[in-house]
Coordinates of C-alpha atoms in Angstrom, one line a residue:
M12 CA 22.4 -33.5 -4.6
A13 CA 25.8 -35.1 -6.2
G14 CA 28.5 -32.9 -7.0
W15 CA 27.5 -30.2 -4.5
P16 CA 29.4 -29.5 -1.3
Q17 CA 27.5 -30.6 1.7
N18 CA 27.8 -28.3 4.7
H19 CA 24.9 -28.9 7.2
G20 CA 22.2 -27.9 4.5
Y21 CA 24.2 -25.0 3.1
I22 CA 25.2 -25.2 -0.8
M23 CA 28.2 -22.9 -0.7
T24 CA 31.2 -23.3 1.5
M25 CA 33.2 -20.2 2.6
D26 CA 36.1 -21.4 0.3
R27 CA 33.9 -21.5 -2.7
L28 CA 32.2 -18.1 -2.3
P29 CA 32.1 -15.9 -5.2
P30 CA 35.2 -13.6 -5.6
H31 CA 33.1 -10.4 -5.8
P32 CA 33.2 -8.6 -2.5
E33 CA 29.5 -7.7 -2.4
M34 CA 28.6 -11.3 -3.2
R35 CA 30.9 -12.6 -0.5
R36 CA 29.1 -10.3 1.8
L37 CA 25.7 -11.5 0.8
T38 CA 26.4 -15.3 0.9
K39 CA 28.2 -15.1 4.4
R40 CA 26.1 -16.7 7.0
V41 CA 24.9 -14.4 9.5
R42 CA 25.8 -16.6 12.9
E43 CA 24.5 -13.8 15.1
A44 CA 20.9 -14.4 14.1
T45 CA 21.2 -18.2 15.2
Y46 CA 20.0 -17.5 18.7
L47 CA 16.4 -16.7 17.2
I48 CA 15.9 -20.0 16.1
A49 CA 18.1 -22.3 18.1
D50 CA 16.8 -25.1 20.4
N51 CA 17.1 -23.1 23.5
A52 CA 15.7 -19.8 22.2
E53 CA 13.3 -19.6 24.9
R54 CA 16.3 -19.0 27.1
Y55 CA 18.5 -17.1 24.5
R56 CA 15.9 -14.4 23.7
P57 CA 15.3 -13.1 27.2
I58 CA 18.9 -12.8 27.9
M59 CA 19.5 -10.9 24.7
R60 CA 16.5 -8.7 25.4
F61 CA 17.9 -8.0 29.0
F62 CA 21.2 -7.1 27.6
Y63 CA 19.6 -4.7 25.0
L64 CA 17.4 -2.9 27.5
R65 CA 20.2 -2.5 30.0
H66 CA 22.3 -1.1 27.0
M67 CA 19.6 1.3 26.3
E68 CA 19.8 2.5 29.9
H69 CA 23.6 3.1 29.5
Q70 CA 24.7 0.0 31.5
Y71 CA 27.2 -1.6 29.3
T72 CA 28.4 -4.7 31.0
L73 CA 26.4 -7.4 32.9
T74 CA 27.7 -10.4 35.0
A75 CA 26.4 -13.9 34.9
E76 CA 25.0 -13.2 38.4
D77 CA 22.8 -10.3 37.0
V78 CA 21.5 -12.4 34.3
L79 CA 20.6 -15.4 36.5
A80 CA 18.8 -13.1 38.9
H81 CA 16.8 -11.5 36.0
L82 CA 15.6 -14.7 34.5
R83 CA 14.7 -16.3 37.9
A84 CA 12.8 -13.1 38.8
T85 CA 10.8 -13.3 35.4
G86 CA 9.7 -16.9 35.6
L87 CA 12.6 -19.2 35.0
S88 CA 12.7 -20.2 38.6
S89 CA 14.7 -23.6 37.8
Y90 CA 17.2 -21.8 35.8
T91 CA 20.9 -22.8 37.2
P92 CA 24.0 -21.0 37.3
E93 CA 25.5 -23.8 35.1
Q94 CA 22.9 -23.3 32.4
C95 CA 23.5 -19.4 32.6
E96 CA 27.2 -19.8 32.1
Q97 CA 26.5 -22.3 29.2
D98 CA 23.9 -19.8 27.5
L99 CA 26.2 -16.8 27.9
Q100 CA 29.2 -18.9 26.4
Q101 CA 27.2 -20.0 23.5
L102 CA 26.0 -16.3 22.8
V103 CA 29.7 -15.2 23.0
E104 CA 30.6 -17.9 20.3
W105 CA 27.7 -16.8 18.2
G106 CA 28.8 -13.2 18.2
N107 CA 25.9 -11.7 20.1
L108 CA 27.9 -10.9 23.4
T109 CA 31.4 -10.3 24.1
A110 CA 33.1 -11.4 27.2
E111 CA 36.2 -9.7 29.1
Q112 CA 37.8 -10.4 32.4
D113 CA 36.9 -8.2 35.3
R114 CA 40.1 -6.6 36.3
E115 CA 38.9 -5.1 39.5
R116 CA 40.4 -6.4 42.9
P117 CA 38.4 -9.7 44.0
R118 CA 36.5 -9.4 47.0
T119 CA 36.2 -13.0 48.1
L120 CA 38.4 -16.2 47.7
E121 CA 35.8 -17.6 45.2
E122 CA 36.3 -14.7 43.0
F123 CA 39.9 -15.1 43.1
L124 CA 40.1 -18.7 42.2
R125 CA 37.4 -18.3 39.5
R126 CA 37.5 -15.8 36.6
R127 CA 34.9 -13.2 36.9
L128 CA 33.7 -12.2 33.3
L129 CA 31.8 -9.0 32.1
Y130 CA 29.5 -9.4 29.5
S131 CA 28.4 -6.7 26.9
I132 CA 26.1 -6.8 23.8
T133 CA 27.7 -6.4 20.3
P134 CA 26.3 -4.2 17.6
Y135 CA 24.7 -7.1 15.7
G136 CA 22.8 -8.0 18.9
I137 CA 21.6 -4.4 19.3
A138 CA 20.3 -4.2 15.8
F139 CA 18.7 -7.4 15.8
E140 CA 16.8 -6.7 19.5
R141 CA 16.1 -3.1 18.2
L142 CA 14.5 -4.5 15.0
L143 CA 12.4 -7.2 17.1
T144 CA 11.2 -4.5 19.4
E145 CA 9.9 -2.3 16.6
L146 CA 8.1 -5.3 15.1
E147 CA 6.6 -6.5 18.1
S148 CA 5.5 -2.9 19.4
G149 CA 3.2 -2.3 16.2
G150 CA 2.2 1.0 17.8
T151 CA 0.4 3.8 15.8
P152 CA 0.5 3.9 12.2
G153 CA 3.9 5.1 10.9
G154 CA 4.5 7.1 7.8
S155 CA 1.9 9.2 6.1
L156 CA 0.0 9.8 2.9
D157 CA 1.4 13.3 2.2
T158 CA 0.2 14.5 -1.4
G159 CA 2.3 17.5 -1.1
L160 CA 5.3 15.2 -1.6
M161 CA 4.0 14.4 -5.1
G162 CA 3.6 18.0 -6.0
A163 CA 7.0 18.9 -4.7
L164 CA 8.5 16.0 -6.6
Y165 CA 6.8 17.2 -9.8
E166 CA 8.4 20.8 -9.3
R167 CA 11.9 19.3 -8.8
L168 CA 11.6 17.2 -12.0
E169 CA 10.2 20.1 -14.0
E170 CA 13.4 22.1 -12.8
L171 CA 15.6 19.1 -13.7
S172 CA 13.8 18.9 -17.2
R173 CA 14.5 22.7 -17.8
L174 CA 18.1 22.5 -16.8
C175 CA 19.0 19.5 -18.6
G176 CA 17.3 20.7 -21.7
A177 CA 19.1 24.1 -22.0
E178 CA 22.6 24.5 -23.3
S179 CA 25.1 24.2 -20.7
P180 CA 26.9 27.8 -20.1
S181 CA 30.5 28.1 -19.3
G182 CA 32.4 29.9 -16.5
R183 CA 30.5 31.0 -13.4
A184 CA 26.9 30.5 -14.8
G185 CA 27.8 26.9 -15.7
L186 CA 29.1 26.3 -12.2
E187 CA 25.9 27.9 -10.8
R188 CA 23.8 25.6 -13.1
I189 CA 25.3 22.6 -12.0
H190 CA 24.9 23.4 -8.3
R191 CA 21.2 24.1 -8.9
L192 CA 21.0 20.8 -11.0
W193 CA 22.5 18.7 -8.0
A194 CA 20.2 20.4 -5.5
A195 CA 17.0 19.6 -7.6
A196 CA 18.3 16.1 -8.3
D197 CA 19.1 15.4 -4.5
G198 CA 15.8 16.9 -3.5
A199 CA 14.0 14.8 -6.1
H200 CA 15.6 11.6 -5.0
A201 CA 14.8 12.3 -1.2
L202 CA 11.2 13.0 -2.2
F203 CA 11.1 9.9 -4.2
D204 CA 12.1 7.8 -1.5
L205 CA 9.8 9.5 1.0
I206 CA 6.8 8.9 -1.1
G207 CA 7.3 5.2 -1.4
T208 CA 8.6 4.5 2.3
Q209 CA 6.2 6.5 4.1
A210 CA 3.2 5.5 2.0
S211 CA 4.2 1.9 2.4
D212 CA 4.6 2.1 6.1
Y213 CA 1.3 3.8 6.6
L214 CA -0.6 1.1 4.7
A215 CA 1.3 -1.7 6.3
A216 CA 0.5 -0.2 9.6
I217 CA -3.1 0.2 9.0
R218 CA -3.2 -3.6 7.9
R219 CA -1.2 -4.6 11.0
S220 CA -2.8 -2.6 13.5
G221 CA -6.3 -2.9 14.7
R222 CA -8.7 -1.5 17.1
D223 CA -10.7 -3.5 19.8
E224 CA -14.0 -3.7 17.9
E225 CA -15.7 -5.4 20.9
S226 CA -15.1 -2.4 23.3
G227 CA -15.4 1.4 23.1
D228 CA -18.0 3.5 21.4
V229 CA -19.2 1.8 18.3
A230 CA -20.5 5.2 16.7
A231 CA -16.8 6.6 17.3
F232 CA -15.3 3.4 15.8
L233 CA -17.4 3.8 12.6
A234 CA -16.7 7.4 12.3
Y235 CA -13.1 6.8 12.5
K236 CA -13.4 4.2 9.9
E237 CA -15.4 6.5 7.5
L238 CA -12.8 9.3 8.0
L239 CA -10.0 6.9 7.2
A240 CA -11.7 5.7 4.2
D241 CA -12.2 9.4 3.0
Y242 CA -8.5 10.1 3.6
L243 CA -7.4 7.1 1.7
S244 CA -9.9 8.0 -1.3
A245 CA -8.5 11.5 -1.4
Y246 CA -5.0 10.3 -1.5
V247 CA -5.8 8.0 -4.5
R248 CA -7.4 10.9 -6.5
E249 CA -4.2 12.9 -5.6
L250 CA -2.0 10.2 -6.8
D251 CA -4.0 10.0 -10.2
D252 CA -3.7 13.9 -10.6
H253 CA 0.0 14.2 -9.8
G254 CA 1.0 10.7 -11.0
E255 CA -0.4 11.4 -14.5
R256 CA 1.4 14.9 -14.6
I257 CA 4.8 13.3 -13.6
R258 CA 4.2 10.4 -16.0
S259 CA 3.7 12.7 -18.8
L260 CA 6.8 14.8 -18.0
L261 CA 8.9 11.8 -17.7
A262 CA 7.8 10.1 -20.9
S263 CA 9.4 12.8 -22.9
W264 CA 12.7 12.5 -21.2
P265 CA 14.2 9.8 -23.3
Q266 CA 13.3 11.6 -26.6
K267 CA 15.1 14.7 -25.5
G268 CA 18.0 12.7 -24.1
I269 CA 17.5 14.1 -20.6
P270 CA 18.4 11.0 -18.8
G271 CA 22.1 10.7 -20.1
R272 CA 22.8 14.4 -19.7
L273 CA 21.5 14.1 -16.1
V274 CA 23.7 11.2 -15.2
Q275 CA 26.7 12.9 -16.8
S276 CA 26.0 16.2 -14.8
L277 CA 25.7 14.5 -11.5
T278 CA 28.8 12.3 -12.1
T279 CA 30.8 15.4 -12.9
Y280 CA 29.5 17.2 -9.7
V281 CA 30.4 14.2 -7.7
M282 CA 33.8 13.8 -9.0
H283 CA 34.9 17.5 -9.0
H284 CA 32.9 19.3 -6.5
L285 CA 31.9 16.9 -3.7
P286 CA 34.6 15.5 -1.5
A287 CA 34.8 11.8 -0.8
P288 CA 33.5 11.0 2.8
D289 CA 36.6 8.6 3.5
G290 CA 39.3 10.5 1.6
R291 CA 39.9 8.2 -0.9
P292 CA 39.4 9.0 -4.6
R293 CA 36.0 8.1 -6.1
D294 CA 35.4 5.4 -8.9
E295 CA 33.7 7.4 -11.7
A296 CA 32.4 4.3 -13.3
E297 CA 30.9 3.2 -10.1
E298 CA 29.1 6.7 -9.5
R299 CA 27.8 6.7 -12.9
R300 CA 26.4 3.2 -12.5
G301 CA 24.6 4.5 -9.1
F302 CA 23.1 7.5 -11.0
E303 CA 21.9 5.4 -13.8
R304 CA 20.3 2.9 -11.5
Q305 CA 18.4 6.0 -9.6
V306 CA 17.2 7.4 -12.8
E307 CA 16.1 4.1 -14.2
A308 CA 14.1 3.4 -10.8
L309 CA 12.4 6.7 -11.2
L310 CA 11.3 6.3 -14.9
R311 CA 10.3 2.6 -14.1
W312 CA 8.3 3.7 -11.0
F313 CA 5.9 6.0 -12.9
Q314 CA 5.5 3.8 -16.1
P315 CA 2.3 1.9 -16.7
G316 CA 2.3 -0.9 -14.1
G317 CA 5.2 0.2 -12.2
G318 CA 5.5 1.4 -8.5
L319 CA 2.7 4.3 -8.8
H320 CA 0.2 1.7 -10.0
T321 CA 1.0 -0.8 -7.3
L322 CA 0.7 2.1 -4.7
Q323 CA -2.6 3.0 -6.0
R324 CA -3.8 -0.7 -6.0
R325 CA -2.7 -1.1 -2.3
T326 CA -4.3 2.1 -1.2
V327 CA -7.7 0.9 -2.9
D328 CA -7.4 -2.5 -1.3
T329 CA -7.0 -0.7 2.1
I330 CA -9.9 1.2 1.4
A331 CA -11.9 -2.1 0.7
Q332 CA -10.5 -3.5 3.8
V333 CA -11.5 -0.7 6.1
V334 CA -15.1 -0.8 4.4
R335 CA -15.3 -4.5 5.2
E336 CA -14.2 -4.0 8.7
A337 CA -16.7 -1.6 9.3
Q338 CA -19.6 -3.5 7.6
R339 CA -18.5 -6.6 9.7
L340 CA -18.8 -4.5 12.9
V341 CA -22.1 -3.2 12.0
E342 CA -23.7 -6.6 11.2
R343 CA -22.0 -8.2 14.4
R344 CA -23.5 -5.2 16.4
S345 CA -26.9 -5.8 14.7
A346 CA -27.1 -9.6 15.5
V347 CA -26.2 -8.8 19.1
N348 CA -28.8 -6.2 19.5
R349 CA -31.6 -8.6 17.8
K350 CA -30.5 -11.4 20.1
R351 CA -31.0 -9.0 23.0
E352 CA -34.4 -8.0 21.9
L353 CA -35.4 -11.6 21.4
E354 CA -34.3 -12.4 24.9
H355 CA -36.3 -9.6 26.4
L356 CA -39.4 -10.6 24.4
A357 CA -39.0 -14.2 25.6
L358 CA -38.9 -13.1 29.1
A359 CA -42.0 -10.8 28.7
F360 CA -43.8 -13.9 27.2
A361 CA -42.6 -16.0 30.2
S362 CA -43.9 -13.3 32.7
C363 CA -47.4 -13.7 31.3
R364 CA -50.2 -14.9 33.7
S365 CA -52.7 -16.1 31.3
L366 CA -52.9 -17.2 27.6
A367 CA -54.9 -14.1 26.9
D368 CA -52.4 -11.8 28.1
A369 CA -49.9 -13.7 25.9
H370 CA -52.2 -13.3 22.7
R371 CA -52.2 -9.6 23.6
L372 CA -48.5 -9.3 23.8
A373 CA -48.0 -11.1 20.6
G374 CA -50.6 -8.8 18.9
I375 CA -48.6 -5.8 20.1
A376 CA -45.1 -7.3 19.3
L377 CA -45.8 -9.2 16.1
G378 CA -49.1 -7.9 14.8
S379 CA -47.4 -5.6 12.2
A380 CA -46.3 -8.6 10.2
V381 CA -47.5 -8.6 6.6
A382 CA -49.9 -11.2 5.6
R383 CA -48.3 -13.8 3.5
H384 CA -51.1 -16.0 2.1
I385 CA -53.8 -13.6 0.9
S386 CA -53.6 -10.7 -1.4
G387 CA -56.2 -8.1 -2.6
S388 CA -56.8 -4.4 -3.5
A389 CA -59.2 -1.6 -2.5
D390 CA -60.0 1.8 -3.8
A391 CA -58.2 4.8 -2.1
W392 CA -60.2 7.0 -0.1
T393 CA -59.4 10.3 2.0
V394 CA -60.0 11.5 5.4
E395 CA -62.0 14.8 5.3
G396 CA -61.3 17.6 7.7
S397 CA -59.9 16.7 11.0
G398 CA -61.4 13.4 11.1
S399 CA -59.8 10.1 12.2
S400 CA -59.5 7.0 9.8
W401 CA -60.4 4.9 12.8
L402 CA -64.0 6.5 12.8
L403 CA -64.6 5.9 9.0
P404 CA -67.1 3.2 8.2
S405 CA -65.8 -0.3 7.3
R406 CA -65.2 -1.2 3.7
H407 CA -65.1 -4.6 1.9
V408 CA -62.1 -5.7 0.2
Q409 CA -62.2 -8.7 -1.9
L410 CA -59.1 -11.0 -1.0
N411 CA -57.9 -13.6 -3.4
P412 CA -56.4 -17.0 -2.1
V413 CA -52.8 -17.4 -3.0
R414 CA -52.1 -20.9 -4.6
R415 CA -48.7 -22.4 -3.8
G416 CA -47.2 -25.1 -5.8
P417 CA -47.3 -25.9 -9.7
G418 CA -49.8 -24.0 -11.6
A419 CA -52.8 -25.6 -13.3
R420 CA -52.2 -27.7 -16.4
G421 CA -53.1 -26.3 -19.6
T422 CA -52.0 -25.6 -23.1
S423 CA -49.6 -22.9 -23.7
A424 CA -50.1 -20.1 -26.0
A425 CA -48.3 -20.2 -29.3
V426 CA -45.1 -18.3 -29.5
E427 CA -45.2 -15.2 -31.9
P428 CA -42.7 -14.7 -34.5
D429 CA -39.9 -12.4 -33.3
G430 CA -38.5 -11.4 -36.7
R431 CA -40.1 -8.0 -36.8
R432 CA -38.5 -7.0 -33.4
Q433 CA -35.1 -8.3 -34.3
A434 CA -35.2 -6.3 -37.5
E435 CA -36.2 -3.3 -35.6
A436 CA -33.4 -3.7 -33.2
L437 CA -30.8 -4.3 -35.9
A438 CA -31.8 -1.3 -37.8
A439 CA -31.6 0.6 -34.5
E440 CA -28.0 -0.5 -34.1
L441 CA -26.9 0.2 -37.5
E442 CA -28.3 3.5 -37.3
R443 CA -26.3 4.1 -33.9
R444 CA -23.2 2.8 -35.7
R445 CA -23.5 5.1 -38.6
D446 CA -24.1 8.1 -36.1
A447 CA -20.9 7.1 -34.3
A448 CA -18.9 6.7 -37.6
K449 CA -20.0 10.2 -38.5
A450 CA -18.9 11.7 -35.1
W451 CA -15.5 10.1 -35.2
E452 CA -15.1 11.4 -38.9
S453 CA -15.9 14.9 -37.6
L454 CA -13.5 14.7 -34.8
F455 CA -10.6 13.3 -36.9
A456 CA -10.8 15.8 -39.7
G457 CA -7.7 15.5 -42.0
G458 CA -6.8 12.4 -40.2
R459 CA -5.6 14.0 -36.7
L460 CA -7.2 15.3 -33.4
D461 CA -5.4 18.0 -31.6
F462 CA -6.6 18.5 -28.1
H463 CA -5.8 22.2 -28.1
N464 CA -9.6 22.7 -27.8
V465 CA -11.9 19.9 -28.7
A466 CA -15.6 20.1 -28.0
V467 CA -18.1 17.2 -28.3
D468 CA -21.9 17.3 -27.8
D469 CA -22.2 13.8 -26.0
P470 CA -20.7 13.2 -22.6
H471 CA -20.4 9.4 -23.7
R472 CA -18.2 10.4 -26.7
R473 CA -15.9 12.4 -24.2
D474 CA -15.5 9.2 -22.1
E475 CA -14.7 7.4 -25.1
L476 CA -12.0 9.8 -26.1
L477 CA -10.5 9.7 -22.6
A478 CA -10.5 5.8 -22.5
L479 CA -8.8 5.9 -25.9
V480 CA -6.2 8.2 -24.7
A481 CA -5.6 6.1 -21.7
R482 CA -5.1 2.8 -23.7
C483 CA -2.6 4.5 -26.0
L484 CA -0.6 5.8 -23.0
E485 CA -0.5 2.1 -21.7
A486 CA 0.6 0.7 -24.9
P487 CA 4.3 0.5 -25.5
D488 CA 3.8 1.8 -29.2
R489 CA 1.3 4.3 -27.9
T490 CA -1.5 2.9 -30.5
A491 CA -4.9 1.6 -29.6
V492 CA -8.0 0.8 -31.6
A493 CA -11.0 3.4 -31.5
P494 CA -14.6 2.3 -31.0
D495 CA -15.2 2.6 -34.6
G496 CA -12.4 0.0 -35.5
S497 CA -9.7 2.3 -36.6
L498 CA -6.3 2.4 -35.5
V499 CA -5.2 5.3 -33.6
R500 CA -1.7 6.6 -32.6
L501 CA -1.0 9.0 -29.7
E502 CA 1.8 11.6 -30.0
L503 CA 3.0 13.2 -26.6
P504 CA 3.2 17.1 -26.4
N505 CA 6.8 18.4 -26.9
D506 CA 6.3 21.2 -24.5
R507 CA 4.1 22.0 -21.6
A508 CA 1.1 23.1 -23.5
A509 CA -2.3 22.2 -21.9
G510 CA -5.6 21.1 -23.8
R511 CA -9.2 21.1 -23.2
L512 CA -11.8 18.7 -23.8
T513 CA -15.3 20.1 -23.3
A514 CA -18.6 18.4 -23.0
P515 CA -22.1 19.6 -22.1
D516 CA -21.6 18.4 -18.4
G517 CA -18.1 20.3 -17.9
T518 CA -14.4 20.6 -19.2
V519 CA -11.3 18.3 -18.8
H520 CA -7.9 19.9 -18.7
L521 CA -5.2 17.5 -20.0
P522 CA -1.8 17.8 -21.9
R523 CA -2.2 18.8 -25.5
F524 CA -2.1 15.2 -27.0
V525 CA -2.4 14.6 -30.7
L526 CA -4.2 11.5 -32.1
Y527 CA -3.4 10.4 -35.6
R528 CA -6.2 7.9 -37.1
Q529 CA -5.8 5.1 -39.7
E530 CA -8.8 3.9 -41.2
A531 CA -10.1 0.5 -40.3
G532 CA -8.9 -2.2 -42.5
A533 CA -6.1 0.2 -44.0

């Protein structure tokens, strides 16, 4: 592209990097990763892995002779000393290895005339090889689906809401309050990180790992899949429960001004009560921006369509994947068993000595098939006493032939008018709508519905109310259209009061929401 600097496919050059230090770090090329995709990566990668394994065994320096012997022993028999020297030098230029001269006294004339180098792996090389080792190993599923983390997070957030909602005292009480607030905020942040990282690692490990479905006990494998699906389903239910409680709590924070007071308190604590790790003075504006990003991330994660919704959807998808794998295994094993049965039956037919034996075998193996071309019916009868049905006299049953193909041509009957049935259906529908309108009118007496203690006589009406509350919570303006066409606005509870919604089949406990109703067309 004209006007852009050309530098081997890179758009930015080092002299045109942005002046911001963070952008300079992000746009700088990582030359230490070149060995992973270079032309001779099949030689560079074994060398780097050899250095990494020796480093983990506390052998920090290696010679070119050590590398040459290792690569020849692992399959590269044609590897030459010249290639080894060239590869090590290239890795040193990329920053994956460092080289220093061996200062010990030479033992041979060749060592005296030729410089002997000791190579060691750099921190970048260690980090890359450690990451590759973890990705290649796979292993058992990492992380966990600990529902207790959500409950503990709710307790920390509830404590933060209480501390930020109260007036800040002075003196020793104020100092104790800000210490408690910092401990609650630090614990909430740690739990929030654990919920996301451990659940993501666990679900990713389940998708990545797999058992050998072709070997082992199939019954044990299916039992494992069933337990795993139950475990994931229980986690989804717990997410729904604790997630809704936390979402209701955080939804009231902006109205009470808690995010701003929380950020201010945390910034004050860091600036006056927490020493800097490097001894240099902290930047108050930078600390404030960091806490603002943390609070915004927390609020955004629990909003409709946020990280909580994504985690629930990923868990449900993982359940579907587990069920599909189990079903596929059952179908595969069933097909294998059926094939084996047919092979045994074919061998049995092949061993028959006469056609009569083959007919008798066919009668035993296939004689229970249902007749396809005849149909009929007979009166029911009973067997008295301890007699046998085989000793009863024969009975005559009239069998009717089954005709295939198109039916006999003839004149079709006249179509009867359907107006009366349609009128009855319309009247029934209008009656149903009138009953529903009366029910909604009785619920919204005075134009509002307080969920302090609501009782309905129809479970279907209870489900409609819960669906209406869910749509209001998902809407940015907290409004939704009711089944009768009226517009309903939801008001969140100002305190921790709980409500009840009772139906003939049970009671639902939920926050004490208040619904305000506007007539349809108003």
